[in-house]
XYZ file of C-alpha atoms in Angstrom:
738
model
C 102.993 147.320 82.662
C 100.484 145.099 84.377
C 101.144 141.637 82.944
C 97.559 140.657 82.065
C 96.816 143.987 80.506
C 100.098 143.905 78.578
C 99.098 140.565 77.053
C 95.698 141.963 76.059
C 97.433 144.987 74.568
C 99.625 142.807 72.375
C 96.503 140.978 71.244
C 94.821 144.247 70.279
C 97.848 145.351 68.284
C 98.768 142.116 66.533
C 95.909 139.668 66.455
C 92.613 139.185 64.700
C 90.088 136.534 65.710
C 89.292 134.003 63.034
C 86.198 132.360 64.472
C 83.900 134.151 62.062
C 80.682 133.867 60.119
C 82.026 136.137 57.394
C 84.037 134.966 54.422
C 87.638 134.663 55.634
C 89.700 134.323 52.503
C 89.875 134.849 48.800
C 89.027 132.071 46.342
C 92.641 130.911 46.284
C 92.656 130.491 50.068
C 95.195 133.274 50.573
C 94.913 136.241 52.905
C 95.898 139.775 51.994
C 96.903 142.558 54.347
C 93.932 144.580 53.085
C 91.545 141.798 54.067
C 92.891 141.895 57.618
C 93.403 145.575 58.330
C 92.318 148.049 55.630
C 89.628 150.327 57.113
C 87.463 150.229 53.971
C 88.206 146.801 52.554
C 88.873 144.475 55.494
C 86.741 141.413 56.033
C 84.769 141.531 59.268
C 85.659 138.651 61.568
C 83.397 138.134 64.555
C 83.509 135.292 67.039
C 80.328 133.256 67.364
C 79.120 133.927 70.937
C 78.555 131.164 73.447
C 75.128 130.828 75.042
C 74.803 133.386 77.852
C 74.233 131.313 81.003
C 74.576 132.141 84.697
C 73.555 130.853 88.094
C 71.288 133.029 90.216
C 71.233 133.371 94.007
C 68.488 130.735 94.194
C 70.781 128.191 92.546
C 68.852 128.290 89.269
C 70.476 128.120 85.842
C 69.425 131.162 83.831
C 69.765 131.745 80.104
C 69.654 135.376 78.985
C 69.031 136.726 75.506
C 68.567 140.267 74.290
C 67.307 141.317 70.900
C 66.186 144.767 69.800
C 66.404 146.033 73.372
C 64.162 143.279 74.764
C 65.630 141.040 77.474
C 64.346 137.487 77.800
C 65.387 135.083 80.534
C 64.603 131.420 81.031
C 65.036 129.036 83.917
C 66.823 125.988 82.506
C 66.429 122.544 84.062
C 70.010 121.164 84.276
C 68.825 117.571 83.809
C 66.123 117.805 81.115
C 67.184 121.161 79.636
C 63.556 122.258 79.645
C 63.217 126.042 79.642
C 60.573 128.163 81.354
C 60.259 131.878 80.757
C 61.302 133.563 83.977
C 59.072 136.625 83.702
C 57.419 138.893 81.220
C 59.795 140.393 78.692
C 61.602 143.540 79.760
C 61.702 146.024 76.934
C 64.666 147.946 78.271
C 64.905 149.983 75.115
C 61.352 151.258 75.598
C 61.988 152.007 79.276
C 65.105 154.019 78.484
C 63.430 155.868 75.644
C 60.400 156.704 77.773
C 62.771 158.192 80.367
C 63.923 160.706 77.769
C 67.265 159.155 76.821
C 68.470 159.790 73.255
C 68.325 156.879 70.816
C 72.112 156.690 70.287
C 72.710 156.608 74.028
C 70.018 153.965 74.476
C 72.039 151.544 72.357
C 75.245 152.316 74.263
C 73.526 151.831 77.613
C 71.928 148.562 76.496
C 75.364 147.196 75.556
C 76.634 148.097 79.023
C 73.659 146.728 80.956
C 72.879 143.486 79.137
C 75.870 141.458 80.418
C 74.997 142.534 83.975
C 71.370 141.365 83.987
C 70.673 138.688 86.617
C 67.302 137.540 87.951
C 68.058 138.271 91.597
C 69.437 141.751 90.896
C 66.828 144.464 90.488
C 68.896 147.662 90.503
C 71.420 148.714 87.846
C 73.409 151.930 87.526
C 74.379 153.704 84.352
C 75.672 157.137 83.378
C 73.915 159.549 81.037
C 75.069 163.101 80.348
C 77.364 163.019 83.400
C 74.569 162.057 85.789
C 73.874 158.700 87.425
C 70.654 156.884 86.571
C 68.993 153.826 88.053
C 67.246 151.027 86.187
C 64.810 149.336 88.561
C 63.672 146.039 87.035
C 61.402 145.247 89.961
C 59.182 148.223 89.160
C 60.207 148.614 85.498
C 61.309 152.209 85.987
C 64.277 154.320 84.919
C 65.078 157.482 86.881
C 67.818 160.015 87.428
C 69.663 159.792 90.764
C 71.936 162.826 90.536
C 71.201 166.241 89.110
C 74.572 167.890 88.524
C 75.290 167.524 84.779
C 78.374 169.728 85.031
C 80.166 167.218 87.285
C 81.329 163.823 86.075
C 80.573 160.930 88.419
C 83.160 158.145 88.392
C 83.251 154.578 89.612
C 79.680 154.442 90.938
C 78.772 151.328 92.902
C 75.646 150.351 94.809
C 75.851 149.361 98.464
C 75.229 145.674 99.270
C 71.660 146.504 100.360
C 71.134 148.612 97.185
C 69.905 151.560 99.252
C 72.876 153.839 98.558
C 75.267 154.508 95.717
C 78.842 155.722 96.273
C 80.847 157.504 93.586
C 83.566 160.055 92.894
C 83.214 163.649 91.807
C 86.642 165.020 91.088
C 88.863 163.656 93.838
C 86.233 163.408 96.554
C 83.847 160.678 97.625
C 80.056 161.121 97.547
C 77.034 159.002 98.378
C 73.415 159.309 97.203
C 70.413 157.747 98.897
C 68.560 155.737 96.247
C 65.051 156.312 97.622
C 65.285 160.087 97.992
C 68.052 160.840 95.468
C 69.623 163.009 98.180
C 73.377 163.475 97.790
C 75.953 163.759 100.585
C 79.616 164.657 100.225
C 81.742 162.306 102.341
C 85.171 163.926 101.859
C 85.946 167.558 101.187
C 89.706 168.052 100.840
C 90.238 166.483 97.416
C 92.541 168.343 95.034
C 94.909 167.726 92.117
C 97.444 166.301 94.565
C 95.112 164.911 97.249
C 92.952 162.013 96.019
C 90.152 160.550 98.152
C 88.860 157.195 96.917
C 90.543 157.539 93.522
C 93.601 155.513 92.522
C 96.552 157.492 91.279
C 98.254 156.475 88.021
C 100.862 154.059 89.359
C 98.433 152.279 91.720
C 95.918 151.949 88.889
C 98.456 150.650 86.365
C 100.572 148.352 88.518
C 98.524 147.270 91.541
C 94.747 147.394 91.127
C 94.579 147.053 87.333
C 94.534 149.352 84.332
C 91.260 151.199 83.871
C 90.199 150.691 87.494
C 90.169 153.985 89.382
C 87.946 153.040 92.318
C 89.745 153.085 95.666
C 86.741 152.634 97.987
C 84.916 149.546 99.255
C 81.470 149.173 100.880
C 81.285 147.354 104.214
C 79.037 144.261 104.291
C 76.421 146.117 106.371
C 76.290 149.056 103.892
C 76.933 151.565 106.701
C 80.445 152.693 105.797
C 83.174 152.647 103.203
C 86.878 151.963 103.402
C 88.896 154.193 101.098
C 92.440 155.089 100.167
C 93.783 158.620 100.256
C 96.743 159.558 98.038
C 99.025 162.512 98.714
C 100.778 163.087 95.392
C 102.366 166.431 96.186
C 105.907 165.029 95.948
C 105.315 162.781 92.914
C 106.972 164.275 89.799
C 104.686 165.616 87.089
C 105.312 164.215 83.609
C 103.871 166.068 80.612
C 103.182 164.738 77.126
C 103.172 167.606 74.631
C 100.004 166.730 72.713
C 101.449 167.938 69.403
C 98.970 165.863 67.417
C 96.378 168.670 67.546
C 96.035 172.409 67.011
C 96.069 173.885 69.524
C 98.250 171.318 71.247
C 96.583 169.098 73.858
C 99.230 168.539 76.541
C 98.563 165.875 79.147
C 100.221 165.899 82.559
C 100.307 162.939 84.936
C 101.838 162.411 88.352
C 104.220 159.607 87.410
C 106.914 158.263 89.755
C 109.822 156.791 87.834
C 112.150 154.309 89.526
C 113.634 155.939 92.604
C 111.227 158.924 92.568
C 108.911 159.740 95.493
C 105.797 157.555 95.499
C 102.396 158.850 96.605
C 101.895 158.730 100.369
C 98.856 156.519 100.989
C 96.475 156.345 103.945
C 93.598 153.966 104.629
C 90.436 155.473 106.069
C 86.896 154.467 107.013
C 84.035 156.919 106.424
C 80.421 156.458 107.472
C 77.352 157.837 105.732
C 77.401 160.904 107.984
C 80.841 161.824 106.579
C 82.720 160.916 109.780
C 86.192 159.595 108.885
C 88.524 157.437 110.949
C 92.107 157.008 109.696
C 93.808 153.698 110.264
C 97.111 153.713 112.059
C 100.256 153.467 109.912
C 101.832 150.219 111.150
C 105.176 151.037 109.507
C 106.049 154.617 110.561
C 109.112 155.984 108.816
C 109.006 153.341 106.056
C 107.796 153.642 102.465
C 104.959 151.201 101.927
C 102.233 150.215 99.481
C 98.643 149.227 100.306
C 97.957 146.562 97.684
C 94.635 145.050 98.809
C 91.643 146.347 100.756
C 88.479 144.468 101.645
C 86.127 143.364 104.376
C 85.784 140.068 106.217
C 82.236 138.641 106.286
C 81.855 139.700 109.933
C 82.650 143.340 109.133
C 86.335 143.508 110.031
C 88.443 145.595 107.673
C 91.328 143.871 105.866
C 94.337 145.335 104.075
C 97.524 143.943 102.569
C 100.664 146.080 102.896
C 104.026 145.764 101.152
C 107.340 147.525 101.439
C 108.307 149.795 98.554
C 110.390 147.205 96.677
C 107.804 144.475 97.480
C 110.113 142.041 99.239
C 107.400 141.225 101.819
C 103.624 141.348 102.234
C 101.604 141.610 105.450
C 97.903 140.797 105.566
C 96.443 142.905 108.366
C 93.063 142.749 110.128
C 91.602 145.807 111.853
C 90.345 144.848 115.268
C 87.120 146.784 115.777
C 84.017 146.539 113.624
C 82.696 149.850 114.940
C 83.856 152.602 112.570
C 83.069 155.217 115.224
C 85.725 153.915 117.578
C 89.297 155.145 117.455
C 90.322 151.562 118.088
C 89.201 150.762 114.548
C 92.498 152.237 113.391
C 94.626 149.519 114.994
C 95.513 146.301 113.216
C 97.415 143.067 113.598
C 99.207 140.819 111.143
C 97.345 137.703 110.096
C 99.970 136.403 107.649
C 103.417 137.626 106.551
C 104.939 136.584 103.224
C 108.504 137.148 102.035
C 110.787 135.799 99.335
C 114.419 135.852 98.187
C 113.449 138.259 95.391
C 109.994 139.870 95.356
C 106.560 138.975 96.723
C 103.560 139.003 94.426
C 100.324 140.790 95.310
C 98.113 138.015 96.680
C 94.310 137.617 96.820
C 92.449 138.357 100.036
C 91.670 135.291 102.178
C 88.588 133.101 101.829
C 86.958 132.789 105.249
C 85.497 129.571 106.659
C 82.534 129.168 108.973
C 84.791 128.144 111.883
C 86.559 131.521 111.743
C 89.609 130.173 109.967
C 90.537 131.026 106.400
C 92.196 129.853 103.213
C 95.214 131.765 101.933
C 97.017 131.597 98.599
C 100.790 131.893 98.844
C 103.930 131.638 96.675
C 106.148 130.741 99.653
C 107.247 127.443 98.063
C 108.032 129.128 94.753
C 104.664 127.935 93.423
C 101.166 129.278 94.191
C 99.354 126.963 96.628
C 96.449 127.000 99.093
C 97.064 127.033 102.852
C 94.549 126.635 105.655
C 94.777 128.751 108.813
C 92.740 128.511 112.013
C 90.937 131.430 113.652
C 94.054 132.258 115.678
C 95.982 132.727 112.390
C 98.018 129.547 112.901
C 98.843 127.440 109.860
C 96.956 124.140 109.927
C 97.859 122.564 106.587
C 98.962 123.073 103.024
C 95.949 121.920 101.009
C 97.932 121.756 97.758
C 101.615 121.288 97.027
C 103.877 120.380 94.132
C 105.756 121.842 91.155
C 102.617 123.413 89.704
C 100.415 126.399 90.512
C 96.923 127.112 91.736
C 95.503 129.759 89.410
C 92.572 130.757 91.608
C 90.098 129.456 94.203
C 86.524 129.172 92.892
C 84.869 128.568 96.237
C 84.538 126.449 99.373
C 81.899 123.713 99.624
C 81.798 123.349 103.403
C 78.868 120.921 103.248
C 81.168 118.411 101.523
C 84.299 119.780 103.212
C 86.147 120.623 99.996
C 87.741 123.482 98.104
C 87.126 124.048 94.383
C 90.020 125.567 92.468
C 91.751 125.833 89.094
C 95.384 124.828 88.548
C 97.922 123.898 85.885
C 98.932 120.599 87.513
C 98.221 118.527 84.402
C 99.024 121.074 81.731
C 101.650 123.806 82.295
C 100.213 125.976 79.506
C 96.560 125.308 80.364
C 94.428 124.850 83.448
C 91.946 122.382 84.911
C 89.164 122.288 87.482
C 89.996 120.519 90.756
C 88.620 119.795 94.177
C 90.507 118.963 97.370
C 89.307 118.177 100.876
C 89.764 120.806 103.569
C 92.367 118.564 105.185
C 94.380 118.460 101.965
C 93.379 114.901 101.063
C 91.741 113.467 97.940
C 92.658 115.996 95.306
C 90.569 115.278 92.198
C 90.638 116.698 88.698
C 87.091 117.435 87.482
C 87.765 118.563 83.892
C 88.405 115.951 81.214
C 89.567 117.822 78.115
C 92.941 119.519 78.212
C 93.028 123.255 77.518
C 92.069 126.532 79.196
C 88.908 126.335 81.324
C 86.647 129.104 82.635
C 84.331 127.767 85.333
C 81.140 129.045 87.003
C 79.844 126.958 89.918
C 76.292 127.196 91.237
C 75.847 128.364 94.827
C 75.468 124.814 96.189
C 78.515 123.524 94.265
C 76.477 120.722 92.689
C 76.943 121.807 89.056
C 79.394 123.938 87.120
C 79.392 125.564 83.709
C 82.675 125.165 81.861
C 83.774 127.175 78.807
C 87.037 125.877 77.370
C 89.230 125.631 74.307
C 92.707 124.433 73.387
C 95.239 125.004 70.639
C 93.476 122.265 68.674
C 89.914 122.757 69.889
C 87.674 125.796 69.226
C 85.619 127.009 72.210
C 83.061 124.710 73.793
C 80.634 125.157 76.660
C 79.102 122.376 78.734
C 77.352 121.693 82.023
C 78.996 119.270 84.486
C 77.962 117.824 87.823
C 80.137 118.109 90.913
C 81.941 114.860 90.067
C 83.087 116.282 86.737
C 80.632 114.230 84.659
C 79.261 116.021 81.631
C 75.513 116.585 81.898
C 75.050 118.439 78.630
C 77.166 119.844 75.831
C 75.757 123.327 75.222
C 77.989 124.930 72.583
C 80.353 123.320 70.083
C 80.644 125.329 66.892
C 83.612 123.310 65.687
C 86.244 124.658 63.339
C 84.585 127.378 61.233
C 83.989 126.587 57.581
C 85.997 129.685 56.689
C 89.127 128.073 58.120
C 88.757 125.157 55.754
C 88.837 127.578 52.830
C 92.198 128.965 53.856
C 95.608 127.572 53.138
C 96.381 127.102 56.778
C 99.669 127.208 58.599
C 100.895 124.010 60.210
C 100.887 124.665 63.940
C 103.224 122.801 66.287
C 103.561 123.137 70.038
C 106.673 121.830 71.772
C 108.965 122.253 74.768
C 112.474 123.549 74.188
C 115.187 122.882 76.807
C 117.484 125.578 78.125
C 121.185 124.914 78.658
C 120.366 123.835 82.254
C 117.292 121.765 81.403
C 114.350 124.127 82.021
C 111.491 123.248 79.652
C 110.470 126.401 77.754
C 107.131 126.398 75.951
C 107.000 127.300 72.261
C 104.729 127.492 69.232
C 105.555 127.246 65.539
C 103.380 128.296 62.617
C 104.889 126.716 59.516
C 103.981 127.623 55.898
C 101.074 125.570 54.485
C 103.388 123.913 51.931
C 106.230 123.488 54.418
C 109.184 121.415 53.174
C 111.737 120.515 55.884
C 114.436 120.312 53.214
C 114.117 124.024 52.457
C 115.347 127.044 54.423
C 112.795 129.521 55.775
C 113.056 133.020 57.269
C 111.629 133.268 60.784
C 109.507 135.989 62.405
C 109.728 135.624 66.176
C 107.053 137.264 68.345
C 108.122 137.896 71.926
C 106.946 139.459 75.170
C 109.479 137.978 77.639
C 108.212 139.899 80.684
C 107.988 138.317 84.147
C 105.238 135.701 84.415
C 103.471 136.826 81.224
C 103.491 133.863 78.816
C 102.370 134.014 75.211
C 102.112 130.252 74.760
C 98.725 129.167 76.084
C 96.727 126.043 75.361
C 93.698 127.872 74.005
C 92.208 128.426 70.585
C 94.652 130.504 68.548
C 93.169 131.436 65.191
C 95.641 134.228 64.486
C 95.246 135.699 61.018
C 98.475 137.721 61.194
C 100.410 134.504 61.843
C 98.480 132.783 59.058
C 99.267 135.673 56.690
C 102.995 135.477 57.430
C 103.049 131.699 57.062
C 101.222 131.910 53.716
C 103.987 134.261 52.516
C 106.707 131.767 53.359
C 107.716 132.842 56.863
C 107.905 130.618 59.925
C 106.314 132.253 62.979
C 108.129 131.368 66.214
C 106.918 132.073 69.761
C 109.018 131.105 72.765
C 108.469 131.875 76.453
C 111.751 132.251 78.306
C 111.650 130.740 81.795
C 110.903 134.004 83.637
C 107.934 134.591 81.313
C 106.632 131.028 81.606
C 104.442 131.558 84.704
C 105.563 128.140 85.932
C 105.761 129.336 89.493
C 107.224 132.634 90.614
C 110.461 130.790 91.448
C 111.093 130.435 87.710
C 111.161 134.248 87.450
C 113.164 135.046 90.594
C 116.590 134.584 88.885
C 116.042 137.782 86.859
C 115.825 139.840 90.058
C 117.913 143.042 89.861
C 119.194 142.211 86.369
C 116.477 142.371 83.704
C 117.411 141.353 80.188
C 120.409 139.098 80.662
C 118.787 135.775 81.599
C 115.860 136.342 79.241
C 118.328 136.823 76.374
C 120.297 133.702 77.228
C 117.102 131.632 77.321
C 115.986 133.006 73.961
C 119.433 132.236 72.502
C 119.007 128.664 73.771
C 115.732 128.636 71.852
C 117.525 129.731 68.682
C 120.063 126.938 69.199
C 117.159 124.466 69.185
C 115.736 126.149 66.092
C 119.077 125.777 64.319
C 119.064 122.040 65.071
C 115.789 121.607 63.164
C 117.646 122.256 59.913
C 114.986 124.263 58.064
C 115.430 127.690 59.729
C 117.560 130.261 57.898
C 119.484 131.522 60.914
C 120.704 134.572 59.000
C 117.114 135.727 58.408
C 115.383 135.959 61.784
C 113.256 138.924 62.845
C 112.279 139.731 66.439
C 109.003 141.550 67.090
C 107.774 142.811 70.476
C 105.679 145.513 72.122
C 105.938 147.034 75.621
C 108.174 144.634 77.594
C 108.520 142.797 74.295
C 109.747 146.075 72.802
C 112.290 146.339 75.617
C 113.503 142.808 75.058
C 113.716 143.280 71.282
C 115.818 146.420 71.626
C 117.955 144.760 74.323
C 118.513 141.661 72.177
C 119.448 143.740 69.128
C 122.095 145.609 71.146
C 123.397 142.712 73.234
C 123.648 139.947 70.611
C 124.030 139.398 66.879
C 121.445 136.628 66.552
C 118.605 138.576 64.895
C 118.683 140.359 61.552
C 115.673 142.601 62.229
C 114.072 144.082 65.314
C 110.530 145.484 65.358
C 110.560 147.535 68.558
C 107.127 148.645 69.808
C 106.620 151.124 72.686
C 109.798 149.965 74.414
C 111.162 150.647 77.846
C 114.774 151.343 76.893
C 116.178 152.187 80.329
C 114.461 151.035 83.512
C 115.218 154.380 85.181
C 112.564 155.771 82.829
C 109.747 153.418 83.868
C 107.394 153.575 86.840
C 108.525 152.865 90.371
C 106.187 150.053 91.419
C 106.792 147.743 88.449
C 110.474 148.492 88.035
C 111.518 148.322 91.678
C 109.690 145.019 92.145
C 112.154 143.420 89.749
C 115.178 145.756 89.867
C 115.186 147.314 93.324
C 115.982 150.989 93.761
C 118.346 152.619 91.244
C 120.282 154.089 94.170
C 120.955 150.554 95.436
C 121.447 148.736 92.107
C 123.321 151.085 89.804
C 125.169 148.247 88.072
C 121.965 146.326 87.345
C 120.277 149.378 85.819
C 123.294 150.170 83.659
C 123.668 146.590 82.406
C 119.986 146.440 81.466
C 120.050 149.779 79.591
C 119.595 149.830 75.824
C 120.809 153.397 75.088
C 124.062 152.659 76.920
C 124.603 149.765 74.481
C 123.391 151.580 71.331
C 126.870 151.449 69.787
C 126.552 147.644 69.692
C 123.360 147.554 67.624
C 123.428 144.625 65.218
C 120.939 144.471 62.354
C 118.116 146.840 61.430
C 115.454 148.136 63.774
C 112.044 149.735 63.317
C 110.919 151.757 66.343
C 107.162 152.293 66.828
C 105.591 154.478 69.525
C 102.404 156.405 70.297
C 103.071 160.084 70.931
C 100.724 160.180 73.956
C 101.889 156.988 75.651
C 101.432 157.772 79.352
C 102.627 154.308 80.354
C 105.925 153.768 78.541
C 106.759 157.364 77.722
C 108.010 158.281 74.215
C 111.067 159.559 76.094
C 112.252 155.934 76.034
C 112.331 155.834 72.233
C 113.706 159.375 71.933
C 116.627 158.607 74.239
C 117.377 155.417 72.322
C 117.271 157.314 69.012
C 119.599 159.965 70.430
C 122.081 157.274 71.458
C 121.813 155.554 68.058
C 122.500 158.811 66.217
C 125.528 159.531 68.384
C 126.769 155.990 67.674
C 126.264 156.423 63.900
C 123.611 153.689 63.860
C 120.640 153.732 61.474
C 117.047 153.161 62.484
C 113.512 153.502 61.139
C 110.731 155.227 63.052
C 106.927 155.106 63.034
C 105.069 157.536 65.306
C 101.349 157.275 66.001
C 99.893 160.728 66.735
C 97.684 160.971 69.795
C 98.023 157.257 70.589
C 98.737 155.804 73.998
C 100.474 152.551 74.854
C 98.470 150.698 72.241
C 97.635 151.725 68.696
C 93.876 151.849 68.138
C 91.664 153.063 65.342
C 91.248 151.608 61.863
C 93.587 153.914 59.942
C 96.299 153.891 62.590
C 96.206 150.095 62.830
C 96.388 149.887 59.051
C 99.444 152.161 59.073
C 101.086 150.060 61.798
C 100.537 146.749 60.015
C 101.682 148.165 56.668
C 104.899 149.385 58.305
C 105.503 146.010 59.933
C 104.871 144.076 56.745
C 106.987 146.397 54.608
C 109.884 146.213 57.073
C 109.757 142.412 57.166
C 109.223 141.963 53.429
C 111.959 144.407 52.389
C 114.612 143.314 54.861
C 114.085 139.632 55.627
């Protein structure tokens, strides 16, 4: 339940973008469910793209366009905005076709390659019929690198010098020489329970990011790779029945639930002659996680280790650069982090020319930047305060400053900042409030900024290093189609908890809202640790607009642990999920009651994933909500994966009371109101077992429920007809019962 992916998942299930060239509403300005979701009758809504601009390694601003398979690139003068064609057009479509690639695959490959095209990069990898191919833009050639169409190649990546490509076949690591197309197998003991260079399920989902299976990293000199090895022999096997097909298509995954054995992980270094050195385990006899791997610019290997329940984190540096030496296995701690609850996975350090480094840490309860010298001694905190650094963009050592993004001005947005390397003269460089995505040039003299806010559709502009706008590039404004709709009235406000914490909230009120009337409320919730829904970015949500047009108020509230206002705001939920989140949300309802227009007897709660957990928990631990729409819920934390659950709850063997108090099935007899349970039958993340065990407890408690199953679907519901079924079920349940 990786927090960023969970937020994207909710967006895929519930939201539809409104920035669209197509007609967005009927003549009366009202939306229909068919217009939003029906596979044959829905209106197509597509966001107008921003101009595709990037900086190249020569510090030039490059605009890229592709039409009909032809790539065009221009050098853009940042001052005059004059454009000069960079080179002759590349007809990639013709190159791919001439290489013998089928027309349908040509279009797929073009979609994959186009966003990657940069002037200084000449070599690009792609997969075709299970083999790896190389696009060489320097020589305008396309050629096959591997010749084993029966074996899938995963996670291919070129070496820094572009002379070799590393990839996975099965659970072993391979490398192919680009010039000769000669393949070499680097590991040979891969099996179903022994993974070389491939992340197992729990590491992929909870540590390195959903969809990322690569567990190997090229060294800066392109002579070796660091990789992780996973022994999964003791990890329990969980099988989903696959009853959506005939014959059935069962799917089995090594999945450690809370308290189960985790995979045993080793860190190795392998050279291009297939010689492997294993790093020494610095914590013999202890269960640990390896949560970051990388290389320092000088070739030293880096890794971040955590204990099983993630109460501490050690950043370790491996002493020898020579992978052929046994001494390469030894390491020393550069930085240790710990907390009163859990320690977040932190980025690898940013190294300075003097041998020191910058390190992001949550040690104060907020994410800030710290400077260390080459002996790993803390020199200074470069930032501090009750706000958070979101990420470091780079270090401009010529001007002795760090460029970063933080939420200092706006707790639900971010801004671009600079600060001197001694921590002095912090300066905000972005003017407009909102959410900013920044791309600096290599000399840190200009930056491209793409931003939006709740009130402002996306813009893109070029700024100099002082934050002065040089040119506004994109500003589509509010689409005409929005003006044709009867739009909800959107309000953003802070809501105090009983002890004064400022929770962020959004309201979407009916277009003809009358504060003297009473309105039913549909509340959308996620509630999970440090995963807010309220963000200061463009929110043209047609589902919310649809509900508001039909007389419902849409209410979104981030409880404090979900607010992402420093990890300290989430620490109080440690070892007791559900209770504090519920109390905060009840404080939100108390504020809602004070407004006078909310019908407090007609409030629905809707959530998916952690939001599904919270909805089911709230419906069984309070009487505040009339309806609960429960999507893919964790219902008992003993049923969810070890890494996520133990971070927040500890081990079940050591926190039995906390697990029992947070359980929904154990409280099924106290269900208040009606619930609709929704779950994909092939959900390998939050297993359907969660919903089945809740249903079993409800039946035994003589409690009614409604159920929607989505055959063959995973943690999210995808596909036109399945999405249509989901949204119909939601709308019917709300309309008939609220």
